[in-house]
Tab-separated table of C-alpha atoms in Angstrom:
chain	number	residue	atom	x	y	z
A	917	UNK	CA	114.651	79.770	89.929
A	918	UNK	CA	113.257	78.483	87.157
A	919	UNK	CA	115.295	78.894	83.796
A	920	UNK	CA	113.909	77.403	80.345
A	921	UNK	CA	116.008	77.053	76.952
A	922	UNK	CA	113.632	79.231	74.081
A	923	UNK	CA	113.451	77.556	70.649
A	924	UNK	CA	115.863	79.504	68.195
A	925	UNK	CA	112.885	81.578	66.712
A	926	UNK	CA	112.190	82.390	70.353
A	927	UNK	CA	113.453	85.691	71.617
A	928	UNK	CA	115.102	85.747	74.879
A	929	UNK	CA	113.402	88.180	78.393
A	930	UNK	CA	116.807	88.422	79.755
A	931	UNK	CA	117.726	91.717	82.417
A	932	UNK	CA	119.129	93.468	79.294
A	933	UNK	CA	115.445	93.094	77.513
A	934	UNK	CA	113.941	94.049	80.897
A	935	UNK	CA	116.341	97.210	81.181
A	936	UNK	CA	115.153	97.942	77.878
A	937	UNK	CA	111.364	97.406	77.956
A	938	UNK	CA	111.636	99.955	80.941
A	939	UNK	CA	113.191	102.451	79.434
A	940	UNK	CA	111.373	102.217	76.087
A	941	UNK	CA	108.155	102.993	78.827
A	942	UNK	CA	108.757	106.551	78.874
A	943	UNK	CA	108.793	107.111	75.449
A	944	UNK	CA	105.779	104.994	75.402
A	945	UNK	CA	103.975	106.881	77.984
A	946	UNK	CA	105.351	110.110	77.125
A	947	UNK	CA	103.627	109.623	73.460
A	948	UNK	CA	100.131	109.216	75.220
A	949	UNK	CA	100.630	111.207	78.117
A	950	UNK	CA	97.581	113.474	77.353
A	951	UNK	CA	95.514	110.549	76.542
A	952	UNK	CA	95.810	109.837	79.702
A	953	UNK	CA	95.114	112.691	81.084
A	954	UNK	CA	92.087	113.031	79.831
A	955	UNK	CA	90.713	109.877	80.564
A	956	UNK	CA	92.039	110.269	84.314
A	957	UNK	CA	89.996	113.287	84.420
A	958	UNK	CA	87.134	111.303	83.713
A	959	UNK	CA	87.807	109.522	87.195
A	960	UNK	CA	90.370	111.657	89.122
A	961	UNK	CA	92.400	114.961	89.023
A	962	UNK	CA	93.610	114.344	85.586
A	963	UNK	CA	97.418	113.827	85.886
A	964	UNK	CA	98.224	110.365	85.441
A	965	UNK	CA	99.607	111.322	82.325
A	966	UNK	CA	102.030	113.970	83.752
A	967	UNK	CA	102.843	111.597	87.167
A	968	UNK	CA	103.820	108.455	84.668
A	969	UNK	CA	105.600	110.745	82.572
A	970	UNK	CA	108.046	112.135	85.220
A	971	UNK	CA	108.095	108.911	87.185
A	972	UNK	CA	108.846	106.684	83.841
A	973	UNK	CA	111.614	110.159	83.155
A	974	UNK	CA	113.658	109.026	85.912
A	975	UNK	CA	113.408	105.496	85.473
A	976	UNK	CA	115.003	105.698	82.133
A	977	UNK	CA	117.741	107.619	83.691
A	978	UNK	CA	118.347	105.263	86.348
A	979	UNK	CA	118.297	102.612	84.007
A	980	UNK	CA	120.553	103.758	81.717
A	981	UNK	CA	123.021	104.104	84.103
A	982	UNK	CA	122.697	100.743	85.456
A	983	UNK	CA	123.273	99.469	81.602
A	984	UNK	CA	126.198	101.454	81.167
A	985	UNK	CA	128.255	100.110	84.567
A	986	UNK	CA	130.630	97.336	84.044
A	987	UNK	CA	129.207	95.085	86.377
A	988	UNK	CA	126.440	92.663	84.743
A	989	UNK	CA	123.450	92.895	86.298
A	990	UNK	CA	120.194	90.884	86.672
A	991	UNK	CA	116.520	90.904	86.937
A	992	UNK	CA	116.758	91.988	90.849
A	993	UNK	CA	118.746	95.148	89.948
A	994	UNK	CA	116.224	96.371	86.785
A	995	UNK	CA	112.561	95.584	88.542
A	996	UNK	CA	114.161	97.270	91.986
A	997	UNK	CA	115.438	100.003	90.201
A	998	UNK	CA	112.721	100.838	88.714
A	999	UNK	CA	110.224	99.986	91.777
A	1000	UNK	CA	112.091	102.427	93.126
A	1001	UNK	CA	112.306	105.285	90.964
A	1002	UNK	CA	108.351	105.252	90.384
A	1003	UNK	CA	107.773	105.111	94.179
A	1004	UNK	CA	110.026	107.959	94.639
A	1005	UNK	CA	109.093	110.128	91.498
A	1006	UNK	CA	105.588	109.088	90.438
A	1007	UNK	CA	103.164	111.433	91.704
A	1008	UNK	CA	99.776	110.387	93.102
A	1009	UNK	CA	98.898	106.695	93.910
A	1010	UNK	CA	99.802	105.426	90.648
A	1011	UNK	CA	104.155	105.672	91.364
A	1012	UNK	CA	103.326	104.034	94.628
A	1013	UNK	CA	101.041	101.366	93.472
A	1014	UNK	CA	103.213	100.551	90.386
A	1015	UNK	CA	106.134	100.864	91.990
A	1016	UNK	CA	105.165	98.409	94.835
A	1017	UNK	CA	104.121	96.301	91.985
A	1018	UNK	CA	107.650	96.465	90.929
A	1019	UNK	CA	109.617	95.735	94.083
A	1020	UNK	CA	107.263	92.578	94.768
A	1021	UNK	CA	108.731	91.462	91.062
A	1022	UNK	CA	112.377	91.917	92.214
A	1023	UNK	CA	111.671	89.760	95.523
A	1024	UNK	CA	110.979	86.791	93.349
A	1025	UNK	CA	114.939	86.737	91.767
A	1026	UNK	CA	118.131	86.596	93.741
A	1027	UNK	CA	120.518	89.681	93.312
A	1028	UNK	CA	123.283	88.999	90.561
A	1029	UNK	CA	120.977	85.781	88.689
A	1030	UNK	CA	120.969	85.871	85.266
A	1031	UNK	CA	118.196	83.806	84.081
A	1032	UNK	CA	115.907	84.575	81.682
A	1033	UNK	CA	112.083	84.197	81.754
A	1034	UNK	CA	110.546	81.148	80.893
A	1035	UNK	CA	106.331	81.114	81.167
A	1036	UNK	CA	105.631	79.860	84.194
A	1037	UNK	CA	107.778	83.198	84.999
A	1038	UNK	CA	105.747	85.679	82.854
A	1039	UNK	CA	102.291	84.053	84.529
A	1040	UNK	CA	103.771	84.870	88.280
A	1041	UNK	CA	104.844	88.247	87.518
A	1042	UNK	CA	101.562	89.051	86.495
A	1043	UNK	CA	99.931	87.145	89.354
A	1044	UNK	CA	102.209	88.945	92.074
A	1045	UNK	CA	100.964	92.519	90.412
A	1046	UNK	CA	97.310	91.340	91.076
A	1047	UNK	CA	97.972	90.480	94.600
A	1048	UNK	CA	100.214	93.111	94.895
A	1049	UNK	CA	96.783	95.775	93.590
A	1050	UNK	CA	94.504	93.887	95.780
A	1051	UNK	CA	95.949	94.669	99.348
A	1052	UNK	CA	97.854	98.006	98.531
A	1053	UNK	CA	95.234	99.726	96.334
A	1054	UNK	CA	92.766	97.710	98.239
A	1055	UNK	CA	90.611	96.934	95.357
A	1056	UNK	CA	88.586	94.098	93.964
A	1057	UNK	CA	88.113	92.693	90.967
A	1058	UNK	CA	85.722	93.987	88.113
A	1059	UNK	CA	86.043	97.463	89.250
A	1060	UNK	CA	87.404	98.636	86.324
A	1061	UNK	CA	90.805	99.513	87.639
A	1062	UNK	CA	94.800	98.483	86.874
A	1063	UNK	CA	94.279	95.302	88.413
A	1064	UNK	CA	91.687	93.658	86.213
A	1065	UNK	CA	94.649	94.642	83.246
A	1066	UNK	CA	97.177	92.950	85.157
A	1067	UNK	CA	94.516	90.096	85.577
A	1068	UNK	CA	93.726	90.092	82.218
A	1069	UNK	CA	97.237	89.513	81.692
A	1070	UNK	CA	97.698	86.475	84.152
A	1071	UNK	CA	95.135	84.596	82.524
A	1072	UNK	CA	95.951	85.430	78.909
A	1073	UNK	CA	100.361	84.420	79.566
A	1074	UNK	CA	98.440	81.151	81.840
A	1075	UNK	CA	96.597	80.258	78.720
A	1076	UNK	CA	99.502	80.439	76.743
A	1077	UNK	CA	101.159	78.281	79.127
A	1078	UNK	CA	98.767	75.535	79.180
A	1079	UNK	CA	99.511	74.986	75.546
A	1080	UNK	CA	103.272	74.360	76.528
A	1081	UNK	CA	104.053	78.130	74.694
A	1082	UNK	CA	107.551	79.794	76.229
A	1083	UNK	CA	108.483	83.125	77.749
A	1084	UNK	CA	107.740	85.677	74.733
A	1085	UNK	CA	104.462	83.884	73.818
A	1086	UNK	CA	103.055	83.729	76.801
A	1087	UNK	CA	104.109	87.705	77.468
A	1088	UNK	CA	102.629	88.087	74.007
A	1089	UNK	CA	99.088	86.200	75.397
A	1090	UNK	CA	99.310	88.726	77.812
A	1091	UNK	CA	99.781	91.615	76.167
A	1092	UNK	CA	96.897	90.483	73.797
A	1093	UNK	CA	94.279	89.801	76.668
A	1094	UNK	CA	94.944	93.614	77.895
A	1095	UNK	CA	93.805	94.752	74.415
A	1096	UNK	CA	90.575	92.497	74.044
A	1097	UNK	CA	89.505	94.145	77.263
A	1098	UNK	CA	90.325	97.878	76.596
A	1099	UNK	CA	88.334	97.130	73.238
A	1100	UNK	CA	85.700	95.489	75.452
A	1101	UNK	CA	85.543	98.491	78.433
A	1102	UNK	CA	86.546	101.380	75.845
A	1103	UNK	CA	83.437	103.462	76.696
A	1104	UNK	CA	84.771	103.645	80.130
A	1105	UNK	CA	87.916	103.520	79.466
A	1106	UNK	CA	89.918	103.876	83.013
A	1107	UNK	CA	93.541	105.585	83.485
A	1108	UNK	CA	95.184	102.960	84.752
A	1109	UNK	CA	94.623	99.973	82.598
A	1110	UNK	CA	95.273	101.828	79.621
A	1111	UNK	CA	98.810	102.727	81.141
A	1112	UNK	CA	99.126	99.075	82.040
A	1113	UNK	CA	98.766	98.175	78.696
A	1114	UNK	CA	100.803	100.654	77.520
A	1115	UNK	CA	103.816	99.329	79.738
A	1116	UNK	CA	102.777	95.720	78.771
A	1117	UNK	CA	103.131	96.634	74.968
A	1118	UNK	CA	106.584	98.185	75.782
A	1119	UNK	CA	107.845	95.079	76.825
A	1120	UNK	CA	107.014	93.767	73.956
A	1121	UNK	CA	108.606	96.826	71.871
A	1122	UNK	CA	111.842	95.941	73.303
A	1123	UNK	CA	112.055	92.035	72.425
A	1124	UNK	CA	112.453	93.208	68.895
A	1125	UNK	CA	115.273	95.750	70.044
B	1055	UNK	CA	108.257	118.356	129.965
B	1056	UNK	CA	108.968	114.251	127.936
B	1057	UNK	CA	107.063	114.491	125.076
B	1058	UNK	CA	105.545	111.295	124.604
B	1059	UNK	CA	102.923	111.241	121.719
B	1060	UNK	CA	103.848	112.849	118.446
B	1061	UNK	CA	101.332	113.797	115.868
B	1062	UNK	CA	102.493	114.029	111.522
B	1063	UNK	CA	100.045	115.454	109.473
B	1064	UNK	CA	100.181	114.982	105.533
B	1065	UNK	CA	99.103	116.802	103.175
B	1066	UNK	CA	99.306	117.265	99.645
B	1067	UNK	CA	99.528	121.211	100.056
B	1068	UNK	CA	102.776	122.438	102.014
B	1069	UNK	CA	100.357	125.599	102.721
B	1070	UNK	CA	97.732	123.563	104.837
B	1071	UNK	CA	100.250	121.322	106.181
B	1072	UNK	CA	101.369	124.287	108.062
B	1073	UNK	CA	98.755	125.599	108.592
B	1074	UNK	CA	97.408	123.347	110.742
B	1075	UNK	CA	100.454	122.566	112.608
B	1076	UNK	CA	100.197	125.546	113.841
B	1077	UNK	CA	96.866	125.647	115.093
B	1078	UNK	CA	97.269	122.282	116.496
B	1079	UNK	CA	100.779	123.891	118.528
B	1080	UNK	CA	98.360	126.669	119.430
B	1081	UNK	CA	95.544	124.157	121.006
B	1082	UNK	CA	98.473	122.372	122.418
B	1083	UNK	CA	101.900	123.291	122.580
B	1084	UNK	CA	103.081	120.072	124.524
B	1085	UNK	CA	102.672	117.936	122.144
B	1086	UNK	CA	105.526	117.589	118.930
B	1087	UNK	CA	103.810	118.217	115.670
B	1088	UNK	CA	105.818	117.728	112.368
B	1089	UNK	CA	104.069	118.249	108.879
B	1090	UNK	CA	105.143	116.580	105.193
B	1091	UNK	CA	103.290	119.099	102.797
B	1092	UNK	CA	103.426	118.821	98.869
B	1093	UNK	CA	105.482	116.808	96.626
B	1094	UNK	CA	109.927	117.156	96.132
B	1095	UNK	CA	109.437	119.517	93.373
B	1096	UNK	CA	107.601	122.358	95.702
B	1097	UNK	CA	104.466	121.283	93.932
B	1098	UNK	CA	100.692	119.714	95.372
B	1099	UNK	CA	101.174	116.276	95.849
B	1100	UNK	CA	102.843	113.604	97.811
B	1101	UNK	CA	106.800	113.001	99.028
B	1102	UNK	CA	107.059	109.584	99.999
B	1103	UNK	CA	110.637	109.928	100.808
B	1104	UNK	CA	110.293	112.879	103.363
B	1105	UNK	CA	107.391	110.954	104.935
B	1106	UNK	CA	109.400	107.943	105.531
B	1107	UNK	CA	112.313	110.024	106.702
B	1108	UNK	CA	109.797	112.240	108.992
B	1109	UNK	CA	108.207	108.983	110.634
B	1110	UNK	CA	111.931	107.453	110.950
B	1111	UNK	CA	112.631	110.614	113.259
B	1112	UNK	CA	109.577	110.975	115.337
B	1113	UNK	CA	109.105	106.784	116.014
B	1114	UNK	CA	113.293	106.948	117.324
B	1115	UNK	CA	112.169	110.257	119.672
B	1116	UNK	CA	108.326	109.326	120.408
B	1117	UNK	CA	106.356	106.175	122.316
B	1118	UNK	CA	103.299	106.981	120.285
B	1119	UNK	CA	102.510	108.799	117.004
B	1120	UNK	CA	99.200	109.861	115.031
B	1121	UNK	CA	99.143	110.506	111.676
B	1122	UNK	CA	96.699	112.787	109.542
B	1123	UNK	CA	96.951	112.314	105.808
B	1124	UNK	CA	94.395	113.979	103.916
B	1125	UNK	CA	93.696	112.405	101.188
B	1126	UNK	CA	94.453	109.966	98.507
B	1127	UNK	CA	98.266	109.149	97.655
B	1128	UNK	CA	99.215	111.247	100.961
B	1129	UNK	CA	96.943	108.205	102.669
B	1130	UNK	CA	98.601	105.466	100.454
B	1131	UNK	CA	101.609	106.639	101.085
B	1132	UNK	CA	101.995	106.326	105.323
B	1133	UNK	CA	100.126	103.142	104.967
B	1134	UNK	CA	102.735	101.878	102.315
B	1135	UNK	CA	105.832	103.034	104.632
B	1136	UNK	CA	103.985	101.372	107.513
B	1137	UNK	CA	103.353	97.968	105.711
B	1138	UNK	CA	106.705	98.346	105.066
B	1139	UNK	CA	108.542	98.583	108.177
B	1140	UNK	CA	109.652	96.146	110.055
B	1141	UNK	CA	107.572	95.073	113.029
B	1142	UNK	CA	108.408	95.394	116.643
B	1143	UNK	CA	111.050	98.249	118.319
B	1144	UNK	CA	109.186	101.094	117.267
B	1145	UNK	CA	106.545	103.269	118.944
B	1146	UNK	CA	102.734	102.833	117.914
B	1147	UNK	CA	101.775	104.468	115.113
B	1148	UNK	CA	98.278	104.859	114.449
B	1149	UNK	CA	96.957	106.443	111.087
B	1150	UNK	CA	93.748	108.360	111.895
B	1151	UNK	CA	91.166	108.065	109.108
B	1152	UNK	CA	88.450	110.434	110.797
B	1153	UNK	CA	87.797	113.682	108.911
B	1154	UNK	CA	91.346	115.432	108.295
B	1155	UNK	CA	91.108	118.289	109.960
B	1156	UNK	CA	88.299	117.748	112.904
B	1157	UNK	CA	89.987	114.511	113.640
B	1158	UNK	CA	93.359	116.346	114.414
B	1159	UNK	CA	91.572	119.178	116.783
B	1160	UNK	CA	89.797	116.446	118.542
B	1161	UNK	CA	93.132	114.667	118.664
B	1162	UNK	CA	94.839	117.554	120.548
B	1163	UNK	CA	92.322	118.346	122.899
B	1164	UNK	CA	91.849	114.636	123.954
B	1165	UNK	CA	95.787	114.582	124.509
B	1166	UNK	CA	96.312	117.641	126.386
B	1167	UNK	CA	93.293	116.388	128.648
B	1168	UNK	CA	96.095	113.553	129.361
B	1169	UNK	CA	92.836	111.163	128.227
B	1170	UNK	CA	94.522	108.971	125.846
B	1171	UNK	CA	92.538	106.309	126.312
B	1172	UNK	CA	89.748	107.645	125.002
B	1173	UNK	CA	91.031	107.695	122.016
B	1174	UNK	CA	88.715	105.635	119.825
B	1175	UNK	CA	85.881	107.718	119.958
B	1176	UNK	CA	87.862	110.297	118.093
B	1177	UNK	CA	87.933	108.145	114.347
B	1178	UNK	CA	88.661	104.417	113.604
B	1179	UNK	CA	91.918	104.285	114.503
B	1180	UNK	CA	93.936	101.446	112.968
B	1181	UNK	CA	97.004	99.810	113.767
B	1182	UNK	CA	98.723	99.278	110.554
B	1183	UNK	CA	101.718	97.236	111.297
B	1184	UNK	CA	98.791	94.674	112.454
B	1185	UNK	CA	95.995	94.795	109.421
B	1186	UNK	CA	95.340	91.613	107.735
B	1187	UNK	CA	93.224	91.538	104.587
B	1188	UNK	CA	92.227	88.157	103.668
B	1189	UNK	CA	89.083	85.892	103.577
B	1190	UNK	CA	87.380	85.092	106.531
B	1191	UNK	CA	89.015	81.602	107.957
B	1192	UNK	CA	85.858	80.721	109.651
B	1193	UNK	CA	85.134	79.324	106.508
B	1194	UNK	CA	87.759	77.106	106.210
B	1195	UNK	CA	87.468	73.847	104.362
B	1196	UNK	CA	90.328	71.029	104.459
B	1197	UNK	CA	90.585	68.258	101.755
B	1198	UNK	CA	92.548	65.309	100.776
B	1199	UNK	CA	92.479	65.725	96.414
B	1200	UNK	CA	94.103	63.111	94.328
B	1201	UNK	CA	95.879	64.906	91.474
B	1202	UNK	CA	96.000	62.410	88.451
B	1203	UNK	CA	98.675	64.088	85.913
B	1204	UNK	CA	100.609	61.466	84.849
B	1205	UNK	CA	103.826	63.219	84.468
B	1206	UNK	CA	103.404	64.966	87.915
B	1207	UNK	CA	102.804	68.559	88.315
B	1208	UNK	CA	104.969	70.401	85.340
B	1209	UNK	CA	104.148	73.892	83.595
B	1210	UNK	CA	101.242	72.442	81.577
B	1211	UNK	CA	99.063	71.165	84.083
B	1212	UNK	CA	99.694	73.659	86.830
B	1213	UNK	CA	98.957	76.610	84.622
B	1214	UNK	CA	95.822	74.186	84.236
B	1215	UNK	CA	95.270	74.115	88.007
B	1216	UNK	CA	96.013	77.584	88.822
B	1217	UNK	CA	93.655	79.320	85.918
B	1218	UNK	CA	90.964	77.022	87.120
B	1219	UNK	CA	91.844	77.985	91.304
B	1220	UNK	CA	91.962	81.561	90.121
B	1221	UNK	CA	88.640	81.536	89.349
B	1222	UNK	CA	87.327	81.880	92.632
B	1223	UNK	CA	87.583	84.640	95.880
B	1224	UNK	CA	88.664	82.209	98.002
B	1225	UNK	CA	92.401	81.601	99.760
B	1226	UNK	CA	93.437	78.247	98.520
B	1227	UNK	CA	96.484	76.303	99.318
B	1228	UNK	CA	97.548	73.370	98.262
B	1229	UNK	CA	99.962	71.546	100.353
B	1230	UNK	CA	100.813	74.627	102.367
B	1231	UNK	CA	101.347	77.203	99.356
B	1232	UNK	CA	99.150	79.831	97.452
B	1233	UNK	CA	97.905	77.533	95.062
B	1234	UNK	CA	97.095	80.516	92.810
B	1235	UNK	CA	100.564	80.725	91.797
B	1236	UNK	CA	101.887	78.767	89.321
B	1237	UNK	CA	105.837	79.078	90.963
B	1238	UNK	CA	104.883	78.206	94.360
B	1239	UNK	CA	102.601	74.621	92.580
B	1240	UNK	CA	106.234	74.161	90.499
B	1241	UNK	CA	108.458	74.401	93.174
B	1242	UNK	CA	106.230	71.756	95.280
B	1243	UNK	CA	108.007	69.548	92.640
B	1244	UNK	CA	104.976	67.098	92.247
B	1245	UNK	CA	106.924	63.981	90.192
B	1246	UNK	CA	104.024	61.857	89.925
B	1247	UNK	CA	100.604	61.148	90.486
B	1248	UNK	CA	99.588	61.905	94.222
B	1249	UNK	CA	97.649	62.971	97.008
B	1250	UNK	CA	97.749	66.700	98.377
B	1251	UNK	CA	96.069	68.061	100.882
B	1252	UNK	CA	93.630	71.370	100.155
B	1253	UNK	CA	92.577	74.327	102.850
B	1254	UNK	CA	90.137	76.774	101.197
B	1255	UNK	CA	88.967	79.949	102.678
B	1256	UNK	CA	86.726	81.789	101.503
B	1257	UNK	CA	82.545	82.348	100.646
B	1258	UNK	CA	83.076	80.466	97.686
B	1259	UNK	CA	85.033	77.455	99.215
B	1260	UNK	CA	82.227	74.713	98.417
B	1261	UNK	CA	81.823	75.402	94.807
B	1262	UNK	CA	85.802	75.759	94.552
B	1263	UNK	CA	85.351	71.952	95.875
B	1264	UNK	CA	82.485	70.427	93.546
B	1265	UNK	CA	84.454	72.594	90.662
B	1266	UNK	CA	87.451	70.712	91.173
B	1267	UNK	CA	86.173	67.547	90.950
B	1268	UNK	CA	84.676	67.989	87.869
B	1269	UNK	CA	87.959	70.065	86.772
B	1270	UNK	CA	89.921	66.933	87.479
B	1271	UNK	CA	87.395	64.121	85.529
B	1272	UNK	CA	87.256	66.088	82.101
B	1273	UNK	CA	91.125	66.090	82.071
């Protein structure tokens, strides 16, 4: 796999930032679960707030116990973990659909690695979730759903990367091409990129942890 | 009497689940019917874990199993566990995506008449385990591409490459891997200047061509 050396200034994505993003997602979402509510009720039955919220509930917990074993652990063990806690306790399509996102993510590191994420990285995790959205919610692009926020995403962290940024910066290009496009679709406003960008923005609420 | 065909309905309401198992035992009491209703909190919604566990059961007991799910995640849900299994040395499995509840009656009736062949008149029946989504191949297009970069394919330049690939519908690959992802150009571990041989798929496949060209000379 592919391991890069950040500049000093440079925070490190190692599994103990990824543990942490995770679990600072259900505070996140917990803060805005009503928001989304309501704008899932624009679209659908109006609980992707609640589902994300006692999905995201259980992934802290899991979490959290994988921090405190003595074992180290790696990137494998935090995106299945929490793959499979959202699968398992995410109601409605979202836990599956995130969650499969998830377990794709894990595929791409061997169990017990320790690397940390350079931005070549960041742009194929947030290639696999598009690819992942495409075939199992069997959607398309420009259909205002999850997957043109995770696209957003991909080409925002590749841009980055074409101007030889690292790891954080290009998760930061990311991040920042999510928000340009919720400011652009806000009218319609769907569910399920705003909790994209809400678990994008955690990740970056951890770095600084 | 060897129960051969099984039928698992899904529901997001434990109430209709059972329900209609037991008018479907009624119409037919030969055949096994087994029911996931509601989520693992006793609530509407979906239990992907008893699903998986209830098709684990009936594909080890059964040659042949339906499935109903009624709607949304319940749907998502038995697909996802099918995608997920491994292929071969279990029973069909065929998710019916007629009209919940006519589909099922139909379903019954059909079996008891020992007609299982005429089966696909019922709904679209689809074999999971088999589905491929993907872009037509009949519109494949192979070409030989000299990639100029200098310093070979590193970070820079394939982020390059892939943002301008990703542009378009189409299935490319370059040198046999998804050349939409920037690990899979990477690992190719292109040193130097070189040749590399391009299979597109897709409606869009000529202009991903003429683009590239272009996409190459302003670099």
């Amino acid at each position: 796999m592919m391991t890069a050396v950040g500049t000093q200034e440079e925070p490190r994505l190692d599994a103990r930032w990824a543990s942490s993003w995770f679990q600072t997602c259900h505070r996140t979402i917990k803060k805005n679960r009503l928001v989304l509510d309501e704008l899932d009720a624009n679209q659908g039955d109006g609980d992707h707030g609640d589902n994300l919220c006692a999905g995201f509930e259980d992934t802290e917990k899991r979490l959290h116990e994988l921090s405190g074993l003595s074992v180290e652990f790696g990137f494998y063990d935090v995106f299945s973990t929490v793959g499979m806690s959202l699968y398992a306790n995410c109601g409605g399509i979202s836990g599956p659909l995130y969650g499969s996102v998830f377990l794709a993510w894990a595929e791409l590191f061997q169990p017990g690695t320790h690397e940390s994420l350079d931005a070549p990285v960041v742009c194929e995790l947030f290639y696999l979730a598009t690819k992942n959205l495409k075939v199992r919610g069997r959607v398309s692009l420009g259909e205002n759903t999850m997957l043109d926020a995770w696209w957003a995403a991909y080409q925002g962290a590749l841009q980055v990367c074409i101007e030889s940024g690292q790891g954080y910066a290009a998760l930061q290009g990311g991040v920042h091409a999510v928000t340009e496009l919720i400011e652009k679709t806000r009218p319609a406003l769907n569910a399920g990129v705003y909790s994209t960008s809400l678990i994008l923005q955690s990740a970056l609420v951890a770095v600084t942890k | 009497m060897n129960q051969t065909s099984a039928i698992l309905i899904v529901s997001h309401s434990h109430d209709l689940a059972l329900g209609m198992s037991k008018i479907l035992r009624s119409l037919n009491p030969d055949v096994r019917i087994e029911y996931c209703g509601g989520n693992n909190r006793g609530g509407l919604g979906t239990d992907p874990q008893a699903i998986a566990s209830a098709l684990q059961n009936l594909t080890s007991n059964v040659t042949e199993c339906y499935v109903l799910a009624d709607m949304g995640s319940a749907r998502f849900c038995v697909q996802e566990i099918l995608d997920a299994r491994p292929r071969g040395g279990i029973g069909r499995i065929n998710l019916l995506t007629g009209p919940f509840f006519e589909s099922a009656i139909e379903l019954v009736t059909k079996l008891k008449a020992n007609n299982e062949s005429g089966l696909g008149g019922i709904a679209e029946t689809i074999n999971l385990g088999s589905e491929k989504l993907g872009a037509d191949k009949s519109q494949t297009i192979t070409r030989n591409v000299y990639l100029p970069f200098s310093d070979g394919l590193h970070a820079r330049p394939a982020a390059g490459l892939v943002q301008f690939f990703s542009q378009f519908d189409a299935e490319i690959s370059l040198q046999g891997v998804d050349a939409k992802s920037i690990l899979e150009l990477l690992k190719l571990q292109i040193l130097q200047p070189q040749q590399v041989e391009l299979e597109i798929s897709g409606t869009d496949a000529d202009q991903v061509v003429s683009g590239l060209e272009e996409y190459l000379k302003q670099l």
